[in-house]
PDB file of C-alpha atoms in Angstrom:
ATOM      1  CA  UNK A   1      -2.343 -17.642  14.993  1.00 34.00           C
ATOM      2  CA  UNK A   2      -2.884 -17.594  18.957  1.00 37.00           C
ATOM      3  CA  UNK A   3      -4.147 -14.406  20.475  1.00 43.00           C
ATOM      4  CA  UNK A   4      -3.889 -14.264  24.095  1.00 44.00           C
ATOM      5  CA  UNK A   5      -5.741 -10.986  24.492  1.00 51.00           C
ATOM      6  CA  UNK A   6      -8.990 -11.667  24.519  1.00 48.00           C
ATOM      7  CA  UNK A   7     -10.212 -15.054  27.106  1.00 54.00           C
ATOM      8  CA  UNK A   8     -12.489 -17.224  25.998  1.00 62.00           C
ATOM      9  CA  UNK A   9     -16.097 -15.710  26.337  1.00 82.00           C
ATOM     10  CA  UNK A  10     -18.974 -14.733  24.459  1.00 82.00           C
ATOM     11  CA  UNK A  11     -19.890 -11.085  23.560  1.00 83.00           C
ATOM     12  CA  UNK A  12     -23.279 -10.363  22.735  1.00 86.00           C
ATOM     13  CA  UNK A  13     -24.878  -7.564  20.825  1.00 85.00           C
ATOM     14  CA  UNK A  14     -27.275  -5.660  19.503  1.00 79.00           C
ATOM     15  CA  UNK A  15     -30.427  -7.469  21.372  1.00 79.00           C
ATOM     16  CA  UNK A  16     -28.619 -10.702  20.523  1.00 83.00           C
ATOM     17  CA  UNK A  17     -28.318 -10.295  16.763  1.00 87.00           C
ATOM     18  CA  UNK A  18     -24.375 -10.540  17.159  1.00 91.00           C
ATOM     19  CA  UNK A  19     -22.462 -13.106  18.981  1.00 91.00           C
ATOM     20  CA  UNK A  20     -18.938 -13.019  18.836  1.00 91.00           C
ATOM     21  CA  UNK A  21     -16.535 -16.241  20.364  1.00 91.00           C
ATOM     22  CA  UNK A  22     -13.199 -14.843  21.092  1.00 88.00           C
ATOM     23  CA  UNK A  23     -11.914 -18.482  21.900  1.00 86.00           C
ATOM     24  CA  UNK A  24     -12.328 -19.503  18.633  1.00 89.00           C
ATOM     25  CA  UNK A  25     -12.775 -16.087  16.659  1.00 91.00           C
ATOM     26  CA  UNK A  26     -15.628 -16.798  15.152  1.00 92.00           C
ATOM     27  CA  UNK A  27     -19.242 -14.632  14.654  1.00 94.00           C
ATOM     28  CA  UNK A  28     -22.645 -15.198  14.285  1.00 93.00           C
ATOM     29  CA  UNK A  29     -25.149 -12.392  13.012  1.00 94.00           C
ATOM     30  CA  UNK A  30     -28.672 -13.608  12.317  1.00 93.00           C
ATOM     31  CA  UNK A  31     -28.079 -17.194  12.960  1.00 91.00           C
ATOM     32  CA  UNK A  32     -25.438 -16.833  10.376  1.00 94.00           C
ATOM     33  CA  UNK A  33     -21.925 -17.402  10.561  1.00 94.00           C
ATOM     34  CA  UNK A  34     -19.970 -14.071   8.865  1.00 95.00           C
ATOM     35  CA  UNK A  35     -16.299 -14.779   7.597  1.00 95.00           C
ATOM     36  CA  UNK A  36     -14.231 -11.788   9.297  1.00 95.00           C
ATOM     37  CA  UNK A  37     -10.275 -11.263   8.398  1.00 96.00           C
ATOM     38  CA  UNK A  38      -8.186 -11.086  11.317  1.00 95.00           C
ATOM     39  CA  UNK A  39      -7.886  -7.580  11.388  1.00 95.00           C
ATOM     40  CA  UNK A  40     -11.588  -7.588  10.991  1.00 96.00           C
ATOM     41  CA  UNK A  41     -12.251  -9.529  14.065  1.00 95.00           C
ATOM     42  CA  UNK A  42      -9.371  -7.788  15.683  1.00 95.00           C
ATOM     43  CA  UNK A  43     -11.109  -4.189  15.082  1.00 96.00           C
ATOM     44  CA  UNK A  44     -14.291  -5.416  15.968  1.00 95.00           C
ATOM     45  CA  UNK A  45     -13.018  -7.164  19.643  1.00 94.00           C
ATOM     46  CA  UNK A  46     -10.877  -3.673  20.254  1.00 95.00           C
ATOM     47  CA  UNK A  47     -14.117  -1.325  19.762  1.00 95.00           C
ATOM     48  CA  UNK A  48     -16.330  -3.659  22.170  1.00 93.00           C
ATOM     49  CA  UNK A  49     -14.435  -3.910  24.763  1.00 92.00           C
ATOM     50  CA  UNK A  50     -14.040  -0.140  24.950  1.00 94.00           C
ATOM     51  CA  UNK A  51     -17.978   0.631  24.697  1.00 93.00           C
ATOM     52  CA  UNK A  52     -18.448   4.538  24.606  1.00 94.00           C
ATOM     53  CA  UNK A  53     -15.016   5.114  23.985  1.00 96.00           C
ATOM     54  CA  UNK A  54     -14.281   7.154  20.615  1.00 97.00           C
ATOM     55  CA  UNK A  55     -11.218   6.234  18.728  1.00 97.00           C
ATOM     56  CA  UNK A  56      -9.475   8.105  16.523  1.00 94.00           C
ATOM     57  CA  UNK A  57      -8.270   6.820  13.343  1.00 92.00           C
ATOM     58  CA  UNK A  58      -4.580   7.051  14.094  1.00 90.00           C
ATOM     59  CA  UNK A  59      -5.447   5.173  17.594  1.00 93.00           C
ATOM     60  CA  UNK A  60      -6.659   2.474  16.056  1.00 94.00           C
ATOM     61  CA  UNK A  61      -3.993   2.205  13.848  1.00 91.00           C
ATOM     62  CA  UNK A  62      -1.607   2.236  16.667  1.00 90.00           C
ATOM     63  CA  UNK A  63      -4.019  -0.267  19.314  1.00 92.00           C
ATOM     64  CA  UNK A  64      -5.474  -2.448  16.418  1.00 93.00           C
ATOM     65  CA  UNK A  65      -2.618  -2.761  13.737  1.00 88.00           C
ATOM     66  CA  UNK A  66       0.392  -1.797  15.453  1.00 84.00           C
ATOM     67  CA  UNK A  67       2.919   1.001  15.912  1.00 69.00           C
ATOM     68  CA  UNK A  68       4.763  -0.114  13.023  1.00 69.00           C
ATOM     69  CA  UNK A  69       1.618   0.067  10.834  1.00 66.00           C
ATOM     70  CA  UNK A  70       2.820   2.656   7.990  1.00 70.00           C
ATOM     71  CA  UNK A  71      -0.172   2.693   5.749  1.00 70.00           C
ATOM     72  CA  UNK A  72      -3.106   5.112   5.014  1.00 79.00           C
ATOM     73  CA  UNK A  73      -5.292   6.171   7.432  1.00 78.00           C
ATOM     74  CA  UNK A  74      -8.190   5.464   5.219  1.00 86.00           C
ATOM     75  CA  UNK A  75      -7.389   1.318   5.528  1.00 91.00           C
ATOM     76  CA  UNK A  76      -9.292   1.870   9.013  1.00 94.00           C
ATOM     77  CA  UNK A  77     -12.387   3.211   7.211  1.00 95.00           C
ATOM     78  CA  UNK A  78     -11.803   0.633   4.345  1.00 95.00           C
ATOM     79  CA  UNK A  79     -11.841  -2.068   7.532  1.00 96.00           C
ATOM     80  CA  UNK A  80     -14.632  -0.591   9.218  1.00 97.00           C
ATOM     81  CA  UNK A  81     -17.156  -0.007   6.188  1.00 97.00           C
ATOM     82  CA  UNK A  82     -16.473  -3.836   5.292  1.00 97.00           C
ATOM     83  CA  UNK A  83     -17.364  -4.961   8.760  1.00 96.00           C
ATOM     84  CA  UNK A  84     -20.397  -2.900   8.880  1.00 96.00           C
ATOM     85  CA  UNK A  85     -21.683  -4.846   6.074  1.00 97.00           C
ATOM     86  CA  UNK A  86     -20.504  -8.397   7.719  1.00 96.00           C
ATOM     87  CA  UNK A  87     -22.712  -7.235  11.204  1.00 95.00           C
ATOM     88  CA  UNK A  88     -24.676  -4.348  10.916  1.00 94.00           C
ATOM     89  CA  UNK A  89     -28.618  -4.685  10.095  1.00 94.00           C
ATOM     90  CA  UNK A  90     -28.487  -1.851   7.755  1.00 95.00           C
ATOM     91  CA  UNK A  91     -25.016  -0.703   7.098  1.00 95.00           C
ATOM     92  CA  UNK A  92     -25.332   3.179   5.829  1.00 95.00           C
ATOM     93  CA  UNK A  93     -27.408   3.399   9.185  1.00 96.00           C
ATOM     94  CA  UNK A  94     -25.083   1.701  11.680  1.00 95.00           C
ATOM     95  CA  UNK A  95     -25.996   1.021  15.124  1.00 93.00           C
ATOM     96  CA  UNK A  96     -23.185  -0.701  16.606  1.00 93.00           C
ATOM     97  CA  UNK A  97     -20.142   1.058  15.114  1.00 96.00           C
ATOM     98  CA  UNK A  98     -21.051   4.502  15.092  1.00 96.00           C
ATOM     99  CA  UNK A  99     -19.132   7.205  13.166  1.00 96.00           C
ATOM    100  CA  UNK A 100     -18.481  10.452  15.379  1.00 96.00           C
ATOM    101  CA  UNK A 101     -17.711  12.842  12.390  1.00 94.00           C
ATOM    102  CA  UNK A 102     -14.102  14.798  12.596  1.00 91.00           C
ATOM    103  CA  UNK A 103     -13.128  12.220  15.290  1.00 94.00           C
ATOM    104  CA  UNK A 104     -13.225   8.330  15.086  1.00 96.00           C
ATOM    105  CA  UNK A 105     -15.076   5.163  15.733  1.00 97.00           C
ATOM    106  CA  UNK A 106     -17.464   4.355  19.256  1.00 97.00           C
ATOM    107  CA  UNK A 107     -19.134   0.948  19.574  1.00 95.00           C
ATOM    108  CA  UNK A 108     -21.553   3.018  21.482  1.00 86.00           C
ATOM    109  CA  UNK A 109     -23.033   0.628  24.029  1.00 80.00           C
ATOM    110  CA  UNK A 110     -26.546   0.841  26.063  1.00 70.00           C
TER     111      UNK A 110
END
């Protein structure tokens, strides 16, 4: 699958811990490659290139999935709690996704 939004580049983060390749969708955390699904990777890329900027569930539903997307609204916590454990040092105490409680998802950026 091609995806033409996101240019070839490299995203760091987190002091260098992370680095994400948009050209060829792949991660490394730790000096380890992580396996992300697409809509993993896809969630992931959406968040960081909006640093600061809190998303609410239904949002990313619409932005990351699509406006046809007719599922749950709990698949984007599903998504997000598995990706925290792919990238984050310490997933119940996440510093790159952060939770903002009664409103959505920041990758909060500093």
């Amino acid at each position: 699958r091609v995806n033409k939004k996101y240019p070839g580049t490299t995203i760091v983060l987190d002091g260098g811990r992370v680095r994400i390749n948009t050209l060829s969708r792949s991660i490394i955390v730790d000096d380890e490659e992580k396996a992300l699904t697409p809509t993993e990777f896809d969630l992931l890329i959406h968040l960081v290139q909006h640093p600061n900027r809190v998303f609410s569930r239904q949002s990313l539903l619409e932005q990351v999935w699509g406006y046809d997307y007719l599922g749950d609204l709990r698949t984007v916590d599903v998504h997000i709690r598995r990706l925290r454990q792919k990238i984050e040092k310490d997933p119940a105490r996440p510093t790159i996704i952060i939770t903002k409680f009664g409103v959505g998802y920041v990758y909060q950026s500093y």
